mmCIF file of C-alpha atoms and ligand atoms in Angstrom:
data_model
loop_
_atom_site.group_PDB
_atom_site.id
_atom_site.type_symbol
_atom_site.label_atom_id
_atom_site.label_comp_id
_atom_site.label_asym_id
_atom_site.label_seq_id
_atom_site.Cartn_x
_atom_site.Cartn_y
_atom_site.Cartn_z
ATOM 1 C CA MET Q 1 174.258 95.901 84.602
ATOM 2 C CA MET Q 2 172.877 98.923 86.741
ATOM 3 C CA SER Q 3 174.592 99.247 90.245
ATOM 4 C CA TYR Q 4 172.693 101.264 92.980
ATOM 5 C CA ASP Q 5 172.625 104.834 93.171
ATOM 6 C CA ASN Q 6 173.609 106.267 96.337
ATOM 7 C CA GLU Q 7 171.897 109.406 95.673
ATOM 8 C CA ASN Q 8 168.353 107.955 94.833
ATOM 9 C CA ILE Q 9 165.716 109.758 96.517
ATOM 10 C CA PHE Q 10 164.746 106.422 99.331
ATOM 11 C CA SER Q 11 168.828 106.450 99.961
ATOM 12 C CA LYS Q 12 168.016 110.010 101.069
ATOM 13 C CA ILE Q 13 165.155 108.929 103.342
ATOM 14 C CA LEU Q 14 167.197 106.461 104.790
ATOM 15 C CA LYS Q 15 170.276 108.413 105.444
ATOM 16 C CA GLY Q 16 167.931 111.107 106.860
ATOM 17 C CA GLU Q 17 168.853 113.802 104.360
ATOM 18 C CA ILE Q 18 165.430 114.197 103.462
ATOM 19 C CA PRO Q 19 162.299 113.638 105.764
ATOM 20 C CA CYS Q 20 159.370 111.197 106.058
ATOM 21 C CA ASP Q 21 156.233 110.353 107.317
ATOM 22 C CA LYS Q 22 157.043 107.081 109.163
ATOM 23 C CA VAL Q 23 154.727 104.698 109.490
ATOM 24 C CA TYR Q 24 156.944 101.249 110.861
ATOM 25 C CA GLU Q 25 160.783 100.493 111.355
ATOM 26 C CA ASP Q 26 163.204 98.332 112.380
ATOM 27 C CA GLU Q 27 166.654 97.392 111.966
ATOM 28 C CA ASN Q 28 165.690 96.074 108.479
ATOM 29 C CA VAL Q 29 162.634 97.551 106.440
ATOM 30 C CA LEU Q 30 161.480 100.948 106.611
ATOM 31 C CA CYS Q 31 157.711 101.947 105.924
ATOM 32 C CA PHE Q 32 156.353 105.618 104.812
ATOM 33 C CA LYS Q 33 153.214 106.900 103.129
ATOM 34 C CA ASP Q 34 153.453 107.704 99.546
ATOM 35 C CA ILE Q 35 154.194 111.612 99.242
ATOM 36 C CA ASN Q 36 151.561 110.933 96.156
ATOM 37 C CA PRO Q 37 148.985 108.818 97.795
ATOM 38 C CA ILE Q 38 146.268 107.418 94.599
ATOM 39 C CA ALA Q 39 144.409 105.517 97.927
ATOM 40 C CA LYS Q 40 143.531 106.373 101.525
ATOM 41 C CA ILE Q 41 146.127 104.119 102.492
ATOM 42 C CA HIS Q 42 149.556 104.309 100.211
ATOM 43 C CA VAL Q 43 152.712 103.478 101.798
ATOM 44 C CA LEU Q 44 155.795 102.591 100.493
ATOM 45 C CA ILE Q 45 158.041 99.437 102.317
ATOM 46 C CA ILE Q 46 161.262 99.173 101.572
ATOM 47 C CA PRO Q 47 164.482 97.291 102.920
ATOM 48 C CA LYS Q 48 167.279 98.935 103.986
ATOM 49 C CA ASP Q 49 169.809 97.110 102.497
ATOM 50 C CA LYS Q 50 170.323 98.350 98.824
ATOM 51 C CA TYR Q 51 168.715 96.940 96.492
ATOM 52 C CA ILE Q 52 167.452 98.454 92.961
ATOM 53 C CA SER Q 53 164.479 96.887 92.496
ATOM 54 C CA PHE Q 54 162.233 94.065 93.271
ATOM 55 C CA ASN Q 55 164.786 91.782 90.949
ATOM 56 C CA ASP Q 56 167.371 92.434 92.048
ATOM 57 C CA PHE Q 57 166.498 92.091 95.835
ATOM 58 C CA VAL Q 58 164.926 88.108 94.936
ATOM 59 C CA ALA Q 59 167.627 87.167 93.112
ATOM 60 C CA ASN Q 60 170.487 88.898 95.191
ATOM 61 C CA ALA Q 61 169.593 88.920 98.573
ATOM 62 C CA SER Q 62 169.686 86.095 101.773
ATOM 63 C CA SER Q 63 166.590 84.226 101.682
ATOM 64 C CA GLU Q 64 166.838 85.175 105.566
ATOM 65 C CA LYS Q 65 166.260 89.078 104.627
ATOM 66 C CA ILE Q 66 163.653 88.390 101.995
ATOM 67 C CA SER Q 67 161.399 85.833 103.995
ATOM 68 C CA TYR Q 68 162.109 88.812 107.072
ATOM 69 C CA PHE Q 69 160.910 91.542 105.017
ATOM 70 C CA PHE Q 70 157.491 89.949 103.245
ATOM 71 C CA LYS Q 71 157.026 88.719 107.028
ATOM 72 C CA THR Q 72 157.172 92.060 107.919
ATOM 73 C CA VAL Q 73 155.129 93.539 104.919
ATOM 74 C CA GLU Q 74 152.480 91.059 106.700
ATOM 75 C CA LYS Q 75 152.790 92.996 110.215
ATOM 76 C CA ILE Q 76 152.958 96.414 108.510
ATOM 77 C CA ALA Q 77 149.055 95.092 106.601
ATOM 78 C CA LYS Q 78 147.737 94.536 110.248
ATOM 79 C CA LYS Q 79 149.353 97.805 112.037
ATOM 80 C CA LEU Q 80 147.806 99.187 109.073
ATOM 81 C CA ASN Q 81 144.353 97.516 109.505
ATOM 82 C CA VAL Q 82 143.677 96.323 106.690
ATOM 83 C CA VAL Q 83 144.190 92.743 106.850
ATOM 84 C CA ASP Q 84 140.530 91.759 107.002
ATOM 85 C CA SER Q 85 139.550 94.527 104.444
ATOM 86 C CA GLY Q 86 142.132 93.791 101.816
ATOM 87 C CA TYR Q 87 144.721 95.579 100.435
ATOM 88 C CA ARG Q 88 146.870 95.681 96.995
ATOM 89 C CA ILE Q 89 150.635 95.238 96.629
ATOM 90 C CA ILE Q 90 152.334 96.982 93.842
ATOM 91 C CA THR Q 91 156.204 96.834 92.370
ATOM 92 C CA ASN Q 92 157.861 98.293 89.795
ATOM 93 C CA HIS Q 93 161.063 96.693 87.990
ATOM 94 C CA GLY Q 94 162.687 98.688 85.649
ATOM 95 C CA MET Q 95 161.838 100.640 82.473
ATOM 96 C CA ASP Q 96 158.763 98.896 81.028
ATOM 97 C CA ALA Q 97 157.171 99.087 84.603
ATOM 98 C CA ASN Q 98 158.277 103.013 84.498
ATOM 99 C CA GLN Q 99 159.961 102.373 87.953
ATOM 100 C CA GLU Q 100 160.757 105.950 88.755
ATOM 101 C CA VAL Q 101 162.704 105.362 91.758
ATOM 102 C CA PRO Q 102 165.655 102.821 91.954
ATOM 103 C CA HIS Q 103 165.201 101.699 95.491
ATOM 104 C CA PHE Q 104 163.273 98.317 96.115
ATOM 105 C CA HIS Q 105 159.818 99.277 97.275
ATOM 106 C CA LEU Q 106 156.214 97.749 97.616
ATOM 107 C CA HIS Q 107 153.323 100.085 97.333
ATOM 108 C CA LEU Q 108 150.741 99.143 99.680
ATOM 109 C CA LEU Q 109 147.497 100.476 99.159
ATOM 110 C CA GLY Q 110 144.092 100.241 101.000
ATOM 111 C CA LYS Q 111 141.202 101.449 103.137
ATOM 112 C CA GLU Q 112 138.809 101.901 100.318
ATOM 113 C CA ASN Q 113 138.018 99.588 97.377
ATOM 114 C CA LEU Q 114 140.829 99.468 94.852
ATOM 115 C CA GLY Q 115 138.509 97.908 91.676
ATOM 116 C CA GLY Q 116 138.604 101.356 89.652
ATOM 117 C CA ILE Q 117 142.316 102.065 90.088
ATOM 118 C CA LYS Q 118 144.896 101.851 87.818
ATOM 119 C CA TYR Q 119 148.168 101.772 89.106
ATOM 120 C CA GLN Q 120 150.733 103.616 86.530
HETATM 121 P P1 LIG G 201 157.836 103.928 91.381
HETATM 122 O O1 LIG G 201 157.174 104.455 89.771
HETATM 123 O O2 LIG G 201 157.162 102.511 91.911
HETATM 124 O O3 LIG G 201 159.450 104.243 91.466
HETATM 125 O O4 LIG G 201 156.944 104.852 92.559
HETATM 126 C C1 LIG G 201 157.735 105.719 93.502
HETATM 127 C C2 LIG G 201 156.570 106.318 94.210
HETATM 128 O O5 LIG G 201 157.375 106.960 95.004
HETATM 129 C C3 LIG G 201 155.864 107.173 93.831
HETATM 130 O O6 LIG G 201 154.782 107.026 94.200
HETATM 131 C C4 LIG G 201 156.276 108.422 94.521
HETATM 132 O O7 LIG G 201 154.848 109.386 94.616
HETATM 133 C C5 LIG G 201 156.945 108.217 95.830
HETATM 134 N N1 LIG G 201 157.638 109.053 96.155
HETATM 135 C C6 LIG G 201 158.697 109.888 95.711
HETATM 136 N N2 LIG G 201 159.340 110.797 96.195
HETATM 137 C C7 LIG G 201 158.621 110.536 97.745
HETATM 138 C C8 LIG G 201 159.106 111.215 98.884
HETATM 139 N N3 LIG G 201 159.906 111.883 98.844
HETATM 140 N N4 LIG G 201 158.480 110.584 99.594
HETATM 141 C C9 LIG G 201 157.541 109.673 99.541
HETATM 142 N N5 LIG G 201 156.879 109.361 98.639
HETATM 143 C C10 LIG G 201 158.086 109.693 97.443
#
């Protein structure tokens, strides 16, 4: 099984070695703008704990941490003012999904109609 790579780019952001355009932060969760946005709002939401992917997170994190994470996603959606207009959440796990960064993250997209956008 793959082990967590401490040198991945989001780990470097968490360690403060690389800057990010921060949208929200608390002791467990960080949200920042995607460097290469594909919608008017395109942020990444990550737990601060070391999980490689969505699958790793839901399989191995505590129920409390999982619940806290998803409650925080909703808080961020509210802060970004997309609850009424709508938003899309995407997460890539592993090879077939072409996951690029091996630290679990959700993409949250919104503030425009996403119907025509294909995520790749
Ligand atoms: P994924 O394919 O789901 O692993 O997506 C990785 C995402 O991270 C892509 O949308 C990239 O644009 C984004 N990304 C890569 N490096 C950075 C960075 N330094 N700051 C913000 N977003 C980044």
